Amino acid sequence: MLSFDRKKFFETYRNRFGKLTQPLVDALDFLIDQIEQDERFTHSEKDRRQLAYCLATFKWETAHTMEPIDEFGTNERFNKLYGPDTKVGKILGNTQPGDGARFKGRGYVQLTGRANYRRAGNFLNTNLIDEPDLAKNPPLAYRIAVQGMKEGWFTGKRLDQFIKDNQPPEYEKARSIINGTDKAQTIADMARRFDEVLLSALPLPTAGAQNRAAVRGLEAFGKTPERGHNGVRSRKKPPAQKINPNPRSDLSTGLAKFGG
């Protein structure tokens, strides 16, 4: 699981996004607590970028408060938009009069509609149909937002479709996970800034991770690494008369290939 240097996190956040208020510090501090306990995010580049996009989405969808909120509007508006007789309401699984307002948007990503509340409730083992306001409870809202973005609950689109291993992230296209192309560029720009914040606050890969990268480098060149006395894989030392005069060893070649 991840562990953040909070001082660096907030310093870089201030540099990239501007002034911090105490409520915003508290909201971000809470989110960091949740992320540090979340096994869905690792130290991989892909996971860091996906997390950056999640945070950018939270920032936009919560009107920059980074706290779960209710969708803006009146009950009349929500029933008109999401009522069971409307096209959108039917897509959202609303079936009863008043469902539009009852299952309005809530949380970090505005969970909306009876079907999404039921799915999220099943995931949380919580009755969100009878108590929809629980979708705004911060720990539950965090779990809903991340799982929904990872599994495509909201539009059928998932984070893995746009933010992959060893490929540039498609942050603009990732907006379709939540809401088509609405403010796609704005949120993509925020995701890039959040990635800088995360890079500043997360530790560098451990020596073990670097050694594993070196091993992958050796194997990429057809070498067969063996266990050394310290548990780190390495090649057997060649006979003295066969030592290559080139000071760049196979191991350093492997490290160089993987950024070591």
mmCIF file of C-alpha atoms in Angstrom:
data_model
loop_
_atom_site.group_PDB
_atom_site.id
_atom_site.type_symbol
_atom_site.label_atom_id
_atom_site.label_comp_id
_atom_site.label_asym_id
_atom_site.label_seq_id
_atom_site.Cartn_x
_atom_site.Cartn_y
_atom_site.Cartn_z
ATOM 1 C CA MET A 1 0.000 0.000 0.000
ATOM 2 C CA LEU A 2 1.023 3.608 -0.497
ATOM 3 C CA SER A 3 2.539 5.910 2.106
ATOM 4 C CA PHE A 4 2.734 9.671 1.575
ATOM 5 C CA ASP A 5 5.057 12.408 2.742
ATOM 6 C CA ARG A 6 2.237 14.769 3.702
ATOM 7 C CA LYS A 7 4.421 17.833 3.998
ATOM 8 C CA LYS A 8 5.573 17.413 0.396
ATOM 9 C CA PHE A 9 2.031 16.576 -0.706
ATOM 10 C CA PHE A 10 0.627 19.838 0.621
ATOM 11 C CA GLU A 11 3.590 21.918 -0.508
ATOM 12 C CA THR A 12 3.271 20.645 -4.079
ATOM 13 C CA TYR A 13 -0.528 20.888 -3.999
ATOM 14 C CA ARG A 14 -0.229 24.554 -3.043
ATOM 15 C CA ASN A 15 2.281 25.147 -5.845
ATOM 16 C CA ARG A 16 0.137 23.441 -8.467
ATOM 17 C CA PHE A 17 -3.384 24.428 -7.360
ATOM 18 C CA GLY A 18 -3.043 27.527 -5.199
ATOM 19 C CA LYS A 19 -4.115 28.534 -1.711
ATOM 20 C CA LEU A 20 -5.034 25.913 0.872
ATOM 21 C CA THR A 21 -7.782 26.529 3.418
ATOM 22 C CA GLN A 22 -8.123 24.514 6.619
ATOM 23 C CA PRO A 23 -11.287 22.717 5.432
ATOM 24 C CA LEU A 24 -9.483 21.737 2.223
ATOM 25 C CA VAL A 25 -6.440 20.515 4.178
ATOM 26 C CA ASP A 26 -8.744 18.429 6.370
ATOM 27 C CA ALA A 27 -10.556 16.998 3.341
ATOM 28 C CA LEU A 28 -7.305 16.084 1.572
ATOM 29 C CA ASP A 29 -5.846 14.654 4.766
ATOM 30 C CA PHE A 30 -8.880 12.386 5.074
ATOM 31 C CA LEU A 31 -8.488 11.220 1.472
ATOM 32 C CA ILE A 32 -4.804 10.465 2.024
ATOM 33 C CA ASP A 33 -5.801 8.326 5.028
ATOM 34 C CA GLN A 34 -8.224 6.388 2.837
ATOM 35 C CA ILE A 35 -5.709 5.938 0.012
ATOM 36 C CA GLU A 36 -2.995 4.701 2.377
ATOM 37 C CA GLN A 37 -5.365 1.924 3.508
ATOM 38 C CA ASP A 38 -6.542 1.093 -0.016
ATOM 39 C CA GLU A 39 -5.035 -2.080 -1.468
ATOM 40 C CA ARG A 40 -6.432 -1.185 -4.904
ATOM 41 C CA PHE A 41 -3.565 1.289 -5.412
ATOM 42 C CA THR A 42 0.084 0.199 -5.568
ATOM 43 C CA HIS A 43 3.372 1.926 -6.403
ATOM 44 C CA SER A 44 2.974 1.200 -10.121
ATOM 45 C CA GLU A 45 2.966 4.083 -12.574
ATOM 46 C CA LYS A 46 -0.451 3.026 -13.848
ATOM 47 C CA ASP A 47 -1.995 3.053 -10.371
ATOM 48 C CA ARG A 48 -0.442 6.430 -9.560
ATOM 49 C CA ARG A 49 -1.886 7.934 -12.746
ATOM 50 C CA GLN A 50 -5.284 6.353 -12.126
ATOM 51 C CA LEU A 51 -5.250 7.777 -8.610
ATOM 52 C CA ALA A 52 -4.339 11.201 -10.014
ATOM 53 C CA TYR A 53 -7.352 11.013 -12.327
ATOM 54 C CA CYS A 54 -9.627 9.941 -9.473
ATOM 55 C CA LEU A 55 -8.497 12.914 -7.377
ATOM 56 C CA ALA A 56 -8.973 15.308 -10.288
ATOM 57 C CA THR A 57 -12.491 13.955 -10.775
ATOM 58 C CA PHE A 58 -13.253 14.345 -7.065
ATOM 59 C CA LYS A 59 -12.017 17.937 -7.187
ATOM 60 C CA TRP A 60 -14.269 18.841 -10.092
ATOM 61 C CA GLU A 61 -17.349 16.879 -8.993
ATOM 62 C CA THR A 62 -17.241 18.310 -5.435
ATOM 63 C CA ALA A 63 -16.872 21.937 -6.584
ATOM 64 C CA HIS A 64 -13.203 21.851 -5.488
ATOM 65 C CA THR A 65 -14.053 21.091 -1.837
ATOM 66 C CA MET A 66 -12.734 17.498 -1.974
ATOM 67 C CA GLU A 67 -15.657 16.528 0.271
ATOM 68 C CA PRO A 68 -18.721 14.446 -0.661
ATOM 69 C CA ILE A 69 -21.601 16.709 -1.638
ATOM 70 C CA ASP A 70 -25.199 16.617 -2.865
ATOM 71 C CA GLU A 71 -25.940 17.388 -6.494
ATOM 72 C CA PHE A 72 -27.018 20.990 -6.849
ATOM 73 C CA GLY A 73 -30.701 21.540 -7.567
ATOM 74 C CA THR A 74 -34.256 21.092 -6.331
ATOM 75 C CA ASN A 75 -36.316 17.950 -5.973
ATOM 76 C CA GLU A 76 -38.539 19.217 -8.776
ATOM 77 C CA ARG A 77 -35.527 19.489 -11.079
ATOM 78 C CA PHE A 78 -34.230 16.007 -10.198
ATOM 79 C CA ASN A 79 -37.623 14.374 -10.751
ATOM 80 C CA LYS A 80 -37.902 16.156 -14.074
ATOM 81 C CA LEU A 81 -34.419 15.020 -15.129
ATOM 82 C CA TYR A 82 -34.351 11.507 -13.666
ATOM 83 C CA GLY A 83 -37.967 10.517 -13.157
ATOM 84 C CA PRO A 84 -38.990 6.932 -14.022
ATOM 85 C CA ASP A 85 -40.825 8.120 -17.146
ATOM 86 C CA THR A 86 -37.765 9.902 -18.590
ATOM 87 C CA LYS A 87 -35.181 8.349 -20.866
ATOM 88 C CA VAL A 88 -32.363 9.093 -18.406
ATOM 89 C CA GLY A 89 -34.420 7.848 -15.472
ATOM 90 C CA LYS A 90 -35.034 4.516 -17.183
ATOM 91 C CA ILE A 91 -31.302 4.130 -17.919
ATOM 92 C CA LEU A 92 -30.597 4.867 -14.237
ATOM 93 C CA GLY A 93 -33.068 2.197 -13.121
ATOM 94 C CA ASN A 94 -35.519 4.602 -11.493
ATOM 95 C CA THR A 95 -38.910 2.913 -11.182
ATOM 96 C CA GLN A 96 -40.934 4.763 -8.537
ATOM 97 C CA PRO A 97 -42.376 8.286 -8.417
ATOM 98 C CA GLY A 98 -39.870 10.491 -6.599
ATOM 99 C CA ASP A 99 -36.865 8.299 -7.484
ATOM 100 C CA GLY A 100 -35.307 11.171 -9.400
ATOM 101 C CA ALA A 101 -34.906 13.218 -6.219
ATOM 102 C CA ARG A 102 -34.452 10.263 -3.882
ATOM 103 C CA PHE A 103 -31.516 8.947 -5.886
ATOM 104 C CA LYS A 104 -30.030 12.269 -6.972
ATOM 105 C CA GLY A 105 -26.270 12.653 -7.213
ATOM 106 C CA ARG A 106 -24.287 12.268 -3.989
ATOM 107 C CA GLY A 107 -20.696 11.724 -2.987
ATOM 108 C CA TYR A 108 -17.304 12.374 -4.592
ATOM 109 C CA VAL A 109 -18.546 11.476 -8.089
ATOM 110 C CA GLN A 110 -22.301 12.097 -7.770
ATOM 111 C CA LEU A 111 -23.696 8.567 -7.580
ATOM 112 C CA THR A 112 -27.079 8.827 -9.330
ATOM 113 C CA GLY A 113 -30.058 6.534 -9.914
ATOM 114 C CA ARG A 114 -31.679 3.564 -8.156
ATOM 115 C CA ALA A 115 -29.619 0.975 -10.071
ATOM 116 C CA ASN A 116 -26.309 2.577 -9.099
ATOM 117 C CA TYR A 117 -27.397 2.968 -5.477
ATOM 118 C CA ARG A 118 -28.349 -0.711 -5.387
ATOM 119 C CA ARG A 119 -25.048 -1.799 -6.940
ATOM 120 C CA ALA A 120 -23.011 0.405 -4.605
ATOM 121 C CA GLY A 121 -25.010 -0.821 -1.619
ATOM 122 C CA ASN A 122 -24.341 -4.436 -2.553
ATOM 123 C CA PHE A 123 -20.623 -3.663 -2.832
ATOM 124 C CA LEU A 124 -20.623 -1.968 0.593
ATOM 125 C CA ASN A 125 -23.073 -4.423 2.180
ATOM 126 C CA THR A 126 -25.119 -1.339 3.086
ATOM 127 C CA ASN A 127 -28.776 -0.548 2.361
ATOM 128 C CA LEU A 128 -28.483 2.570 0.208
ATOM 129 C CA ILE A 129 -31.959 2.083 -1.238
ATOM 130 C CA ASP A 130 -33.615 2.789 2.122
ATOM 131 C CA GLU A 131 -30.901 5.215 3.262
ATOM 132 C CA PRO A 132 -29.550 6.952 0.133
ATOM 133 C CA ASP A 133 -27.917 9.740 2.178
ATOM 134 C CA LEU A 134 -25.321 7.201 3.337
ATOM 135 C CA ALA A 135 -23.769 7.540 -0.132
ATOM 136 C CA LYS A 136 -22.458 10.886 1.115
ATOM 137 C CA ASN A 137 -20.753 9.357 4.171
ATOM 138 C CA PRO A 138 -17.050 10.089 3.462
ATOM 139 C CA PRO A 139 -15.528 6.580 3.896
ATOM 140 C CA LEU A 140 -18.386 4.995 1.924
ATOM 141 C CA ALA A 141 -18.324 7.745 -0.697
ATOM 142 C CA TYR A 142 -14.591 7.174 -1.240
ATOM 143 C CA ARG A 143 -15.066 3.432 -1.738
ATOM 144 C CA ILE A 144 -18.004 3.999 -4.100
ATOM 145 C CA ALA A 145 -16.103 6.538 -6.198
ATOM 146 C CA VAL A 146 -12.974 4.438 -6.675
ATOM 147 C CA GLN A 147 -14.737 1.138 -7.266
ATOM 148 C CA GLY A 148 -17.237 2.755 -9.608
ATOM 149 C CA MET A 149 -14.478 4.324 -11.707
ATOM 150 C CA LYS A 150 -12.494 1.089 -11.778
ATOM 151 C CA GLU A 151 -15.448 -1.139 -12.691
ATOM 152 C CA GLY A 152 -17.429 1.196 -14.952
ATOM 153 C CA TRP A 153 -20.526 1.575 -12.785
ATOM 154 C CA PHE A 154 -21.444 5.032 -14.041
ATOM 155 C CA THR A 155 -21.263 4.854 -17.844
ATOM 156 C CA GLY A 156 -19.772 1.442 -18.567
ATOM 157 C CA LYS A 157 -16.311 2.984 -19.106
ATOM 158 C CA ARG A 158 -13.422 1.981 -16.783
ATOM 159 C CA LEU A 159 -10.114 3.525 -15.725
ATOM 160 C CA ASP A 160 -8.161 0.625 -17.249
ATOM 161 C CA GLN A 161 -9.468 1.526 -20.697
ATOM 162 C CA PHE A 162 -7.727 4.900 -20.656
ATOM 163 C CA ILE A 163 -4.855 4.640 -18.159
ATOM 164 C CA LYS A 164 -2.724 1.565 -18.840
ATOM 165 C CA ASP A 165 0.722 0.154 -18.152
ATOM 166 C CA ASN A 166 3.546 1.461 -20.346
ATOM 167 C CA GLN A 167 1.307 3.830 -22.315
ATOM 168 C CA PRO A 168 0.670 7.584 -22.044
ATOM 169 C CA PRO A 169 -2.532 8.197 -20.051
ATOM 170 C CA GLU A 170 -5.567 9.276 -22.058
ATOM 171 C CA TYR A 171 -6.835 11.669 -19.424
ATOM 172 C CA GLU A 172 -9.120 13.584 -21.779
ATOM 173 C CA LYS A 173 -10.904 10.427 -22.942
ATOM 174 C CA ALA A 174 -11.165 9.165 -19.362
ATOM 175 C CA ARG A 175 -13.891 11.735 -18.694
ATOM 176 C CA SER A 176 -16.315 9.321 -20.358
ATOM 177 C CA ILE A 177 -16.091 7.221 -17.168
ATOM 178 C CA ILE A 178 -18.279 9.845 -15.476
ATOM 179 C CA ASN A 179 -19.876 12.267 -17.922
ATOM 180 C CA GLY A 180 -19.105 12.035 -21.625
ATOM 181 C CA THR A 181 -16.775 14.853 -22.628
ATOM 182 C CA ASP A 182 -18.044 17.505 -20.199
ATOM 183 C CA LYS A 183 -15.041 19.553 -18.935
ATOM 184 C CA ALA A 184 -12.743 16.763 -20.167
ATOM 185 C CA GLN A 185 -9.768 19.056 -20.820
ATOM 186 C CA THR A 186 -10.122 20.880 -17.499
ATOM 187 C CA ILE A 187 -10.164 17.641 -15.518
ATOM 188 C CA ALA A 188 -7.318 16.173 -17.582
ATOM 189 C CA ASP A 189 -5.161 19.199 -16.755
ATOM 190 C CA MET A 190 -5.957 18.756 -13.061
ATOM 191 C CA ALA A 191 -5.038 15.065 -13.291
ATOM 192 C CA ARG A 192 -1.602 15.965 -14.656
ATOM 193 C CA ARG A 193 -1.096 18.371 -11.782
ATOM 194 C CA PHE A 194 -2.233 15.763 -9.266
ATOM 195 C CA ASP A 195 0.262 13.325 -10.777
ATOM 196 C CA GLU A 196 3.009 15.848 -9.978
ATOM 197 C CA VAL A 197 1.694 16.119 -6.428
ATOM 198 C CA LEU A 198 1.717 12.341 -6.016
ATOM 199 C CA LEU A 199 5.194 12.010 -7.503
ATOM 200 C CA SER A 200 6.522 14.535 -5.003
ATOM 201 C CA ALA A 201 4.912 12.832 -2.010
ATOM 202 C CA LEU A 202 5.480 9.150 -2.748
ATOM 203 C CA PRO A 203 8.828 7.451 -2.014
ATOM 204 C CA LEU A 204 11.140 6.286 -4.754
ATOM 205 C CA PRO A 205 11.022 2.562 -5.586
ATOM 206 C CA THR A 206 12.715 0.410 -2.964
ATOM 207 C CA ALA A 207 16.008 -1.389 -3.516
ATOM 208 C CA GLY A 208 14.030 -4.603 -3.845
ATOM 209 C CA ALA A 209 11.956 -3.139 -6.645
ATOM 210 C CA GLN A 210 15.119 -1.911 -8.375
ATOM 211 C CA ASN A 211 16.677 -5.376 -8.078
ATOM 212 C CA ARG A 212 13.561 -6.931 -9.600
ATOM 213 C CA ALA A 213 13.826 -4.469 -12.475
ATOM 214 C CA ALA A 214 17.453 -5.470 -12.962
ATOM 215 C CA VAL A 215 16.454 -9.136 -13.066
ATOM 216 C CA ARG A 216 13.827 -8.383 -15.695
ATOM 217 C CA GLY A 217 16.536 -6.596 -17.636
ATOM 218 C CA LEU A 218 18.799 -9.637 -17.508
ATOM 219 C CA GLU A 219 16.005 -11.957 -18.530
ATOM 220 C CA ALA A 220 15.144 -9.660 -21.442
ATOM 221 C CA PHE A 221 18.668 -10.359 -22.759
ATOM 222 C CA GLY A 222 18.316 -14.123 -22.341
ATOM 223 C CA LYS A 223 20.362 -14.369 -19.134
ATOM 224 C CA THR A 224 19.579 -16.817 -16.316
ATOM 225 C CA PRO A 225 19.940 -15.072 -12.961
ATOM 226 C CA GLU A 226 20.705 -17.057 -9.806
ATOM 227 C CA ARG A 227 20.296 -16.333 -6.109
ATOM 228 C CA GLY A 228 23.275 -14.649 -4.483
ATOM 229 C CA HIS A 229 24.251 -14.836 -0.820
ATOM 230 C CA ASN A 230 22.131 -11.762 -0.021
ATOM 231 C CA GLY A 231 18.974 -13.084 -1.705
ATOM 232 C CA VAL A 232 19.368 -10.770 -4.705
ATOM 233 C CA ARG A 233 19.478 -12.467 -8.059
ATOM 234 C CA SER A 234 22.734 -12.097 -9.948
ATOM 235 C CA ARG A 235 24.796 -13.839 -12.602
ATOM 236 C CA LYS A 236 27.687 -16.118 -11.724
ATOM 237 C CA LYS A 237 31.001 -14.367 -12.072
ATOM 238 C CA PRO A 238 32.647 -15.499 -15.346
ATOM 239 C CA PRO A 239 36.164 -16.978 -15.415
ATOM 240 C CA ALA A 240 38.832 -14.297 -15.190
ATOM 241 C CA GLN A 241 40.152 -14.869 -18.695
ATOM 242 C CA LYS A 242 36.677 -14.304 -20.176
ATOM 243 C CA ILE A 243 35.891 -10.999 -18.461
ATOM 244 C CA ASN A 244 34.658 -8.471 -21.005
ATOM 245 C CA PRO A 245 36.895 -5.402 -21.003
ATOM 246 C CA ASN A 246 33.779 -3.268 -21.473
ATOM 247 C CA PRO A 247 33.095 -1.830 -17.995
ATOM 248 C CA ARG A 248 29.321 -1.894 -18.628
ATOM 249 C CA SER A 249 28.243 -5.269 -17.228
ATOM 250 C CA ASP A 250 25.153 -7.202 -18.160
ATOM 251 C CA LEU A 251 23.611 -6.232 -14.842
ATOM 252 C CA SER A 252 24.110 -2.526 -15.460
ATOM 253 C CA THR A 253 22.613 -3.009 -18.915
ATOM 254 C CA GLY A 254 19.522 -4.451 -17.285
ATOM 255 C CA LEU A 255 19.319 -1.559 -14.841
ATOM 256 C CA ALA A 256 19.752 0.983 -17.603
ATOM 257 C CA LYS A 257 16.947 -0.601 -19.611
ATOM 258 C CA PHE A 258 14.558 -0.187 -16.700
ATOM 259 C CA GLY A 259 15.707 3.238 -15.575
ATOM 260 C CA GLY A 260 18.140 2.047 -12.861
#
